[in-house]
Short mmCIF file of C-alpha atoms in Angstrom, two decimals:
data_model
loop_
_atom_site.label_atom_id
_atom_site.label_comp_id
_atom_site.label_asym_id
_atom_site.label_seq_id
_atom_site.Cartn_x
_atom_site.Cartn_y
_atom_site.Cartn_z
CA MET A 20 65.12 35.62 141.94
CA LEU A 21 62.47 32.91 141.53
CA ALA A 22 60.05 34.75 143.81
CA TRP A 23 60.55 37.90 141.78
CA HIS A 24 59.51 36.19 138.52
CA GLU A 25 56.62 34.35 140.17
CA GLY A 26 55.30 37.65 141.52
CA ALA A 27 55.62 39.22 138.07
CA ALA A 28 53.65 36.37 136.50
CA ARG A 29 50.83 36.70 139.03
CA ARG A 30 50.56 40.45 138.60
CA CYS A 31 50.57 40.43 134.78
CA CYS A 32 46.94 39.22 134.75
CA ALA A 33 45.66 42.75 135.15
CA ILE A 34 47.54 43.91 132.06
CA ILE A 35 46.30 40.99 129.97
CA PHE A 36 42.73 41.60 131.09
CA ALA A 37 42.93 45.31 130.25
CA ALA A 38 44.39 44.53 126.83
CA ALA A 39 41.62 42.03 126.12
CA MET A 40 38.93 44.55 127.02
CA LEU A 41 40.42 47.22 124.79
CA PHE A 42 40.92 44.68 122.02
CA LEU A 43 37.23 43.79 122.14
CA ALA A 44 36.26 47.45 122.26
CA SER A 45 38.34 48.24 119.21
CA GLN A 46 36.85 45.28 117.36
CA THR A 47 33.31 46.41 118.18
CA ALA A 48 33.96 49.97 117.07
CA GLU A 49 35.83 48.77 113.96
CA ALA A 50 38.41 51.43 114.81
CA VAL A 51 41.62 51.78 112.78
CA PRO A 52 44.53 54.25 113.04
CA ALA A 53 44.38 57.65 111.36
CA PHE A 54 46.64 56.87 108.41
CA ALA A 55 44.66 53.76 107.51
CA ARG A 56 41.41 55.74 107.74
CA GLN A 57 42.74 58.40 105.39
CA THR A 58 44.33 56.10 102.81
CA GLY A 59 42.01 53.10 103.03
CA LEU A 60 45.09 50.87 103.24
CA ALA A 61 45.88 48.25 105.88
CA CYS A 62 48.16 49.24 108.77
CA VAL A 63 50.83 46.81 107.54
CA ALA A 64 51.24 48.91 104.39
CA CYS A 65 52.94 51.62 106.49
CA HIS A 66 54.23 49.74 109.53
CA VAL A 67 56.11 46.53 110.22
CA SER A 68 54.75 47.06 113.72
CA PHE A 69 54.06 50.49 115.12
CA PRO A 70 56.04 52.75 114.83
CA GLU A 71 58.55 51.03 112.51
CA LEU A 72 57.97 52.20 108.94
CA THR A 73 57.95 50.21 105.71
CA PRO A 74 59.19 51.76 102.43
CA PHE A 75 55.61 52.86 101.72
CA GLY A 76 55.34 54.34 105.22
CA ARG A 77 58.48 56.35 104.57
CA PHE A 78 57.04 57.59 101.27
CA PHE A 79 53.80 58.58 103.01
CA LYS A 80 55.71 60.61 105.62
CA LEU A 81 58.05 62.25 103.10
CA THR A 82 55.12 63.39 100.97
CA GLY A 83 53.64 65.23 103.95
CA TYR A 84 51.08 62.67 105.19
CA THR A 85 48.82 63.90 102.37
CA LEU A 86 48.10 60.74 100.35
CA THR A 87 44.36 60.12 100.69
CA ASN A 88 41.56 58.02 99.26
CA ASN A 89 38.92 58.85 101.86
CA LYS A 90 37.36 62.03 103.19
CA THR A 91 37.85 61.77 106.92
CA ILE A 92 39.33 63.56 109.90
CA PRO A 93 42.59 61.65 110.50
CA LEU A 94 42.39 61.20 114.27
CA ALA A 95 43.64 58.23 116.24
CA GLY A 96 44.24 57.20 119.83
CA MET A 97 46.73 55.07 121.69
CA VAL A 98 46.96 53.57 125.17
CA GLN A 99 49.75 51.65 126.87
CA PHE A 100 49.19 49.46 129.92
CA SER A 101 52.36 48.18 131.52
CA GLN A 102 53.96 46.58 134.51
CA THR A 103 57.60 47.01 135.50
CA ASN A 104 59.43 44.52 137.70
CA THR A 105 62.92 45.70 138.63
CA ARG A 106 64.98 42.87 140.06
CA THR A 107 65.98 44.60 143.33
CA ILE A 108 64.39 47.85 144.44
CA ASN A 109 62.80 49.25 147.57
CA ASN A 110 59.96 51.53 146.56
CA SER A 111 59.56 53.18 149.94
CA GLN A 112 63.29 53.76 150.48
CA TYR A 113 64.11 55.10 147.02
CA ASP A 114 60.70 56.44 146.01
CA PHE A 115 60.46 54.44 142.77
CA VAL A 116 56.69 54.40 142.91
CA ARG A 117 54.57 52.08 140.79
CA ASN A 118 57.29 49.48 140.39
CA SER A 119 55.57 46.04 140.23
CA ASP A 120 52.15 47.70 139.84
CA PRO A 121 50.02 47.39 136.66
CA VAL A 122 49.61 50.96 135.40
CA LEU A 123 48.18 53.00 132.58
CA GLN A 124 51.59 54.10 131.33
CA GLN A 125 50.33 56.60 128.80
CA ALA A 126 47.41 57.60 126.62
CA SER A 127 47.81 59.60 123.43
CA LEU A 128 45.67 61.37 120.86
CA PHE A 129 47.03 61.79 117.33
CA TYR A 130 46.24 63.95 114.35
CA GLY A 131 47.96 62.23 111.46
CA GLY A 132 47.25 63.25 107.89
CA ARG A 133 46.47 66.02 105.45
CA ILE A 134 45.65 69.51 106.72
CA ALA A 135 45.13 71.21 103.35
CA GLY A 136 46.71 70.90 99.92
CA PRO A 137 50.37 69.82 100.24
CA VAL A 138 50.44 70.41 104.01
CA GLY A 139 50.03 67.59 106.52
CA ALA A 140 51.00 66.78 110.07
CA PHE A 141 51.75 64.18 112.67
CA VAL A 142 50.77 65.70 116.04
CA GLN A 143 50.70 63.73 119.30
CA TRP A 144 49.30 64.81 122.67
CA THR A 145 50.14 62.45 125.53
CA TYR A 146 48.90 61.87 129.07
CA ASP A 147 51.59 60.39 131.30
CA GLY A 148 49.89 57.93 133.63
CA ILE A 149 52.91 57.77 135.95
CA ALA A 150 53.46 61.51 136.44
CA HIS A 151 49.74 62.31 135.97
CA HIS A 152 50.62 65.06 133.55
CA SER A 153 49.82 65.78 129.91
CA GLY A 154 51.59 67.70 127.20
CA ILE A 155 52.50 67.80 123.55
CA ASP A 156 54.57 64.85 122.30
CA ASN A 157 56.43 64.27 119.03
CA THR A 158 55.10 66.71 116.43
CA ASP A 159 56.00 67.04 112.75
CA ILE A 160 54.19 69.53 110.50
CA ARG A 161 55.31 69.55 106.91
CA ALA A 162 54.65 70.82 103.39
CA ALA A 163 55.88 68.57 100.61
CA GLY A 164 55.99 68.20 96.86
CA HIS A 165 56.62 65.24 94.58
CA PHE A 166 58.00 65.72 91.07
CA THR A 167 58.08 62.84 88.60
CA LYS A 168 58.87 63.02 84.90
CA GLY A 169 60.34 60.23 82.85
CA ASP A 170 63.02 58.59 84.96
CA VAL A 171 63.20 61.50 87.41
CA ASP A 172 61.71 61.08 90.89
CA PHE A 173 62.17 63.95 93.33
CA ILE A 174 60.48 64.49 96.71
CA TYR A 175 61.08 67.76 98.55
CA GLY A 176 59.61 69.63 101.49
CA MET A 177 59.97 71.52 104.74
CA THR A 178 59.10 70.53 108.29
CA LEU A 179 58.38 72.27 111.57
CA ASN A 180 59.00 69.87 114.44
CA ASN A 181 59.87 69.70 118.14
CA ASN A 182 62.50 66.97 118.42
CA PRO A 183 65.72 66.52 116.42
CA THR A 184 65.38 63.37 114.23
CA VAL A 185 61.57 63.20 114.62
CA SER A 186 61.36 64.23 110.97
CA ASP A 187 63.52 61.30 109.90
CA VAL A 188 61.91 58.35 108.10
CA TRP A 189 64.23 55.55 109.27
CA ASN A 190 63.97 53.89 112.66
CA SER A 191 67.69 53.99 113.34
CA THR A 192 67.66 57.59 114.64
CA PRO A 193 66.72 58.45 118.24
CA ALA A 194 63.20 59.90 118.02
CA PHE A 195 61.57 56.71 116.70
CA GLY A 196 64.38 54.27 117.45
CA TYR A 197 64.28 51.08 119.50
CA PRO A 198 63.07 50.41 122.13
CA TYR A 199 59.79 51.67 120.74
CA ALA A 200 58.25 51.40 124.20
CA SER A 201 59.97 51.05 127.55
CA SER A 202 59.25 51.41 131.23
CA SER A 203 58.59 54.85 132.71
CA VAL A 204 59.58 53.74 136.21
CA SER A 205 62.65 51.54 135.75
CA LEU A 206 66.18 52.68 136.54
CA THR A 207 68.16 53.82 133.50
CA PRO A 208 71.78 54.94 133.10
CA MET A 209 72.33 58.62 133.83
CA ALA A 210 74.32 59.61 130.73
CA SER A 211 72.85 60.35 127.29
CA THR A 212 73.80 62.55 124.36
CA LEU A 213 71.93 65.76 123.62
CA ILE A 214 70.51 64.52 120.31
CA ASP A 215 69.26 61.30 121.92
CA GLY A 216 66.03 62.70 123.38
CA SER A 217 67.45 65.45 125.59
CA LEU A 218 65.76 68.19 123.54
CA ALA A 219 62.47 66.41 122.84
CA GLN A 220 59.38 68.63 123.09
CA GLN A 221 61.55 71.57 124.15
CA VAL A 222 62.72 73.00 120.83
CA ALA A 223 61.37 74.21 117.51
CA GLY A 224 63.14 73.12 114.37
CA VAL A 225 62.65 74.20 110.77
CA THR A 226 64.33 71.90 108.27
CA ALA A 227 64.29 71.45 104.50
CA TYR A 228 64.68 68.02 102.93
CA ALA A 229 64.87 66.26 99.57
CA LEU A 230 64.93 62.65 98.34
CA TRP A 231 66.43 62.16 94.85
CA GLN A 232 65.54 59.04 92.88
CA ARG A 233 64.45 57.25 96.09
CA SER A 234 68.21 57.00 96.79
CA ILE A 235 69.89 60.16 98.08
CA TYR A 236 68.30 61.88 101.07
CA ALA A 237 69.45 65.19 102.54
CA GLU A 238 67.96 67.35 105.30
CA VAL A 239 69.32 70.54 106.88
CA GLY A 240 67.81 72.96 109.32
CA LEU A 241 68.01 74.97 112.53
CA TYR A 242 66.73 74.34 116.06
CA ARG A 243 66.00 76.92 118.73
CA THR A 244 64.13 77.07 122.00
CA ALA A 245 60.38 76.64 121.43
CA ASP A 246 59.22 80.00 122.76
CA LYS A 247 57.12 82.94 121.57
CA MET A 248 55.24 81.90 118.42
CA PHE A 249 56.67 78.37 118.69
CA SER A 250 55.73 77.85 122.35
CA PHE A 251 52.89 75.48 121.35
CA LEU A 252 55.58 72.93 120.44
CA ARG A 253 56.44 72.51 124.13
CA ALA A 254 52.93 72.96 125.54
CA GLY A 255 52.56 71.24 128.90
CA GLN A 256 56.30 71.15 129.62
CA ASP A 257 57.73 72.61 132.82
CA THR A 258 59.63 75.72 131.75
CA ALA A 259 59.83 77.40 135.17
CA THR A 260 61.74 74.83 137.26
CA PRO A 261 65.50 75.52 137.41
CA GLY A 262 67.39 72.80 135.60
CA GLY A 263 64.19 71.66 133.88
CA VAL A 264 63.60 71.83 130.13
CA ALA A 265 66.54 72.71 127.93
CA ARG A 266 67.03 76.27 126.69
CA LEU A 267 69.21 76.87 123.65
CA SER A 268 70.98 80.05 122.62
CA GLY A 269 70.16 81.25 119.12
CA SER A 270 69.72 78.91 116.17
CA ASN A 271 71.56 75.59 116.16
CA PRO A 272 72.32 73.58 112.98
CA TYR A 273 71.07 70.04 112.31
CA TRP A 274 71.93 67.84 109.34
CA ARG A 275 71.03 64.47 107.87
CA LEU A 276 72.44 62.65 104.83
CA ALA A 277 71.56 59.10 103.77
CA TYR A 278 71.83 56.68 100.88
CA ASN A 279 68.80 54.39 100.38
CA ALA A 280 68.39 51.36 98.12
CA GLU A 281 65.27 49.23 97.57
CA TRP A 282 65.06 46.00 95.56
CA GLY A 283 62.29 43.43 95.77
CA PRO A 284 61.44 42.83 99.44
CA HIS A 285 64.78 44.33 100.55
CA SER A 286 65.76 47.85 101.53
CA LEU A 287 69.03 49.24 102.89
CA MET A 288 70.05 52.63 104.23
CA VAL A 289 73.39 54.00 105.43
CA GLY A 290 73.64 57.55 106.69
CA THR A 291 74.89 60.22 109.03
CA TYR A 292 73.22 62.91 111.11
CA GLY A 293 74.22 65.46 113.71
CA LEU A 294 73.58 68.62 115.72
CA VAL A 295 75.67 71.51 117.05
CA ALA A 296 74.09 73.32 119.99
CA ASN A 297 74.81 76.06 122.50
CA LYS A 298 72.85 75.40 125.69
CA PHE A 299 72.29 77.53 128.78
CA PRO A 300 73.27 75.58 131.93
CA ASP A 301 70.09 76.70 133.72
CA ASN A 302 66.96 77.22 131.63
CA THR A 303 65.77 80.03 133.96
CA ILE A 304 68.95 82.08 133.38
CA PRO A 305 69.01 82.73 129.60
CA VAL A 306 71.57 85.55 129.91
CA SER A 307 74.49 83.40 131.13
CA PRO A 308 77.32 82.00 129.01
CA THR A 309 76.54 78.70 127.29
CA ASP A 310 77.94 75.19 127.12
CA HIS A 311 78.74 73.82 123.67
CA PHE A 312 77.71 70.40 122.32
CA THR A 313 78.70 68.80 119.02
CA ASP A 314 76.91 65.54 118.16
CA TYR A 315 77.59 63.56 115.02
CA ALA A 316 76.33 60.08 114.25
CA PHE A 317 76.36 57.24 111.73
CA ASP A 318 73.47 54.84 111.26
CA THR A 319 72.18 52.03 109.09
CA GLN A 320 68.97 50.09 108.54
CA TYR A 321 68.09 46.89 106.68
CA GLN A 322 64.62 45.46 106.02
CA TYR A 323 63.39 42.27 104.39
CA LEU A 324 59.61 42.42 104.25
CA THR A 325 57.17 39.81 103.00
CA PHE A 326 53.78 38.85 104.35
CA THR A 327 55.16 35.67 105.88
CA HIS A 328 58.60 36.79 107.08
CA SER A 329 59.81 40.23 108.17
CA ILE A 330 63.36 40.94 109.25
CA THR A 331 64.50 44.40 110.30
CA ALA A 332 67.80 45.61 111.71
CA GLN A 333 68.98 49.05 112.79
CA ALA A 334 72.17 50.41 114.31
CA THR A 335 73.47 53.86 115.26
CA TRP A 336 76.63 55.28 116.79
CA ILE A 337 76.63 58.79 118.27
CA HIS A 338 79.71 60.74 119.37
CA GLU A 339 79.28 63.87 121.46
CA LYS A 340 81.90 66.47 122.31
CA GLN A 341 80.91 68.45 125.40
CA ARG A 342 82.67 71.77 126.02
CA TRP A 343 81.72 73.22 129.39
CA ASP A 344 82.52 76.86 128.55
CA ALA A 345 79.97 78.15 131.06
CA SER A 346 79.60 75.45 133.71
CA PHE A 347 83.24 74.54 134.34
CA PRO A 348 84.74 78.01 135.03
CA SER A 349 81.84 78.96 137.31
CA GLY A 350 81.55 75.64 139.13
CA GLY A 351 77.93 75.46 137.94
CA ILE A 352 75.35 78.11 137.09
CA GLY A 353 72.07 77.92 138.99
CA ALA A 354 70.75 74.37 138.86
CA GLY A 355 72.96 73.50 135.88
CA PRO A 356 75.67 70.82 135.73
CA THR A 357 78.89 71.04 137.75
CA PRO A 358 81.48 69.26 135.57
CA ALA A 359 84.89 68.44 137.00
CA ASN A 360 86.44 68.67 133.51
CA SER A 361 86.50 71.57 131.06
CA SER A 362 85.48 69.17 128.28
CA ASP A 363 84.17 65.62 128.01
CA THR A 364 83.12 63.10 125.39
CA LEU A 365 80.21 60.68 125.29
CA ASN A 366 79.58 57.80 122.88
CA THR A 367 76.36 55.86 122.33
CA PHE A 368 75.98 52.67 120.33
CA LYS A 369 72.65 50.90 119.76
CA ALA A 370 71.83 47.92 117.55
CA LYS A 371 68.78 45.68 117.23
CA THR A 372 67.39 42.91 115.03
CA SER A 373 63.73 41.88 114.86
CA TYR A 374 61.90 39.00 113.22
CA TYR A 375 58.12 38.77 112.65
CA PHE A 376 56.16 35.79 111.38
CA HIS A 377 52.99 36.83 109.53
CA ARG A 378 53.36 40.24 111.22
CA LYS A 379 51.84 38.56 114.28
CA TYR A 380 54.59 36.81 116.24
CA GLY A 381 57.78 38.75 116.81
CA ALA A 382 61.11 38.60 118.61
CA THR A 383 63.81 41.23 119.07
CA ILE A 384 67.33 41.25 120.44
CA ALA A 385 69.08 44.57 121.03
CA TYR A 386 72.41 45.77 122.41
CA PHE A 387 73.10 49.20 123.91
CA GLN A 388 76.30 50.81 125.12
CA THR A 389 77.37 54.18 126.51
CA THR A 390 81.02 55.13 127.05
CA GLY A 391 82.68 58.42 127.85
CA SER A 392 85.00 60.54 129.94
CA ASN A 393 85.19 60.01 133.67
CA ASP A 394 83.72 63.10 135.32
CA PRO A 395 82.75 62.83 139.00
CA GLY A 396 81.11 66.24 138.80
CA LEU A 397 78.57 64.96 136.28
CA TYR A 398 78.27 61.31 137.32
CA GLY A 399 79.22 61.39 140.99
CA SER A 400 78.32 58.80 143.60
CA ALA A 401 74.75 58.65 144.86
CA PRO A 402 72.75 55.72 146.27
CA VAL A 403 71.20 53.63 143.46
CA THR A 404 71.51 56.28 140.72
CA GLY A 405 75.12 57.51 140.89
CA SER A 406 78.57 56.32 139.82
CA ALA A 407 81.21 55.71 142.49
CA ASN A 408 84.05 56.05 139.96
CA GLY A 409 82.56 58.99 138.04
CA SER A 410 82.13 56.95 134.87
CA PRO A 411 79.12 57.07 132.50
CA ASN A 412 79.91 53.64 131.03
CA SER A 413 76.89 51.33 130.75
CA ASN A 414 75.91 48.46 128.47
CA GLY A 415 73.45 45.61 128.22
CA LEU A 416 70.97 43.59 126.21
CA ILE A 417 67.23 43.83 125.58
CA LEU A 418 65.21 40.73 124.72
CA GLU A 419 61.61 41.13 123.57
CA ALA A 420 58.80 38.84 122.43
CA ASP A 421 55.66 40.27 120.78
CA TYR A 422 52.24 38.99 119.87
CA LEU A 423 49.93 41.05 117.64
CA PRO A 424 46.41 39.55 117.55
CA MET A 425 45.64 42.37 115.14
CA PRO A 426 47.88 45.14 113.70
CA GLN A 427 46.52 47.69 116.19
CA VAL A 428 47.25 45.59 119.31
CA LYS A 429 50.68 44.54 120.56
CA LEU A 430 51.30 42.43 123.66
CA ALA A 431 54.97 42.41 124.60
CA ILE A 432 57.34 40.94 127.16
CA GLN A 433 60.65 42.79 127.36
CA TYR A 434 63.66 41.97 129.52
CA THR A 435 66.56 44.41 130.02
CA TRP A 436 69.80 42.82 131.21
CA PHE A 437 72.48 45.26 132.39
CA LEU A 438 76.08 44.08 132.04
CA LYS A 439 77.43 47.40 133.34
CA PHE A 440 75.59 50.33 134.91
CA ASN A 441 76.99 53.83 135.56
CA GLY A 442 80.60 52.76 135.41
CA ALA A 443 80.78 49.26 136.91
CA ARG A 444 79.29 45.78 136.97
CA TYR A 445 79.53 45.41 140.75
CA ASN A 446 79.01 48.01 143.49
CA TYR A 447 78.65 50.79 140.91
CA ASP A 448 77.24 53.35 143.39
CA GLY A 449 79.63 52.60 146.26
CA ASN A 450 76.72 51.37 148.36
CA GLY A 451 76.74 47.75 147.26
CA ARG A 452 74.33 47.97 144.32
CA ASN A 453 75.21 45.90 141.25
CA ALA A 454 74.30 46.47 137.60
CA SER A 455 72.18 43.30 137.58
CA ASP A 456 70.03 44.68 140.42
CA ASN A 457 68.54 47.00 137.78
CA ASP A 458 67.55 44.17 135.41
CA THR A 459 63.93 44.73 134.45
CA LEU A 460 61.04 42.59 133.27
CA TYR A 461 58.56 44.83 131.44
CA LEU A 462 55.08 43.74 130.37
CA LEU A 463 53.20 45.85 127.85
CA ALA A 464 49.80 46.02 126.21
CA TRP A 465 49.95 48.63 123.41
CA ILE A 466 46.72 49.50 121.60
CA VAL A 467 46.15 52.03 118.82
CA PHE A 468 42.68 52.78 117.50
#
């Protein structure tokens, strides 16, 4: 254990050096993110720390990214250097390459701002430094209007996006929820709900939304596979590999409802969101029967924001009903799942609290938990990654410390502590591996410019 942490400390020098060089480069170029270029406002006007939005940041997004004081092309870039140190892993035996190595985790290019008139966009293209592959990332194109008269305040609009909840303006929903950055090479639990990232960059959604009196928010829409005229929304994704990207049947409803209150430096939101989807078991066989997923969730967010002290807290609970109408009777279609049950449930709970002093020194504590039906067909035993008892149950804590020498640069140390992993605390895979063997120390240098 001691040797593991000493090795991590020695190897983090490369990350710190890379961050320092990019910090100096950004200072020399006087570079700032796209939204700040367009509005002329400081980054902290929109973000507590990227990507967590302030009330003004939420207003900017809801009004279509169109608020502007400067004539400029709203482009920005981002790079993440990281190092992952999993407590016990054998790279050569299990092929978890790049563990303990400083890496360029990802590099992104953004267009973020007005396109023309009431139309604006947030478009991200990302290079994955681990997989050495690039493709479109979270994308949100919207047209919006803002009506004010007397005591009436009404924001309305429509979005075209490629990830359920990416259009949302609170950081309690999956697309922009915590952790805002995490390791690309660490071991993670195998079970997750469909709405929690499983459709990201694979679908096209058209939704309509409205915010009444800065209090009542509603959004409804439909998601379908991003093909034909919408294929650009999954550009760079692997659509040919069996069992690869998700393929949905028809149009699938999504909803969001929230109550928001703002007073002084405080803001509070409570809400619900969800998705109903019919999914082909194998994306290369779009003529088969489909499996049915119903996800519904409740979430909340609180913020206390001043220049000196910033406190933010988010929580969400997601319940998923899985009905294996196609996969269970057939014993699996193509490379699709082979459930042992005709139906299953999955529950996700996430909660985090962060504190920042002068928006420069930050600390976060987070809890995560997944529970659900035992299904050895879905979660069966496999060395390191499987569940010996067929259970998806996992839970743990994340501890993070941040230092922001400037709003565009974040240096972070994040530790993930697993209390249970894929169904058990001890010997979860039947081969002697414990949940704590997957504990991870993650070092990050995150720069936007």
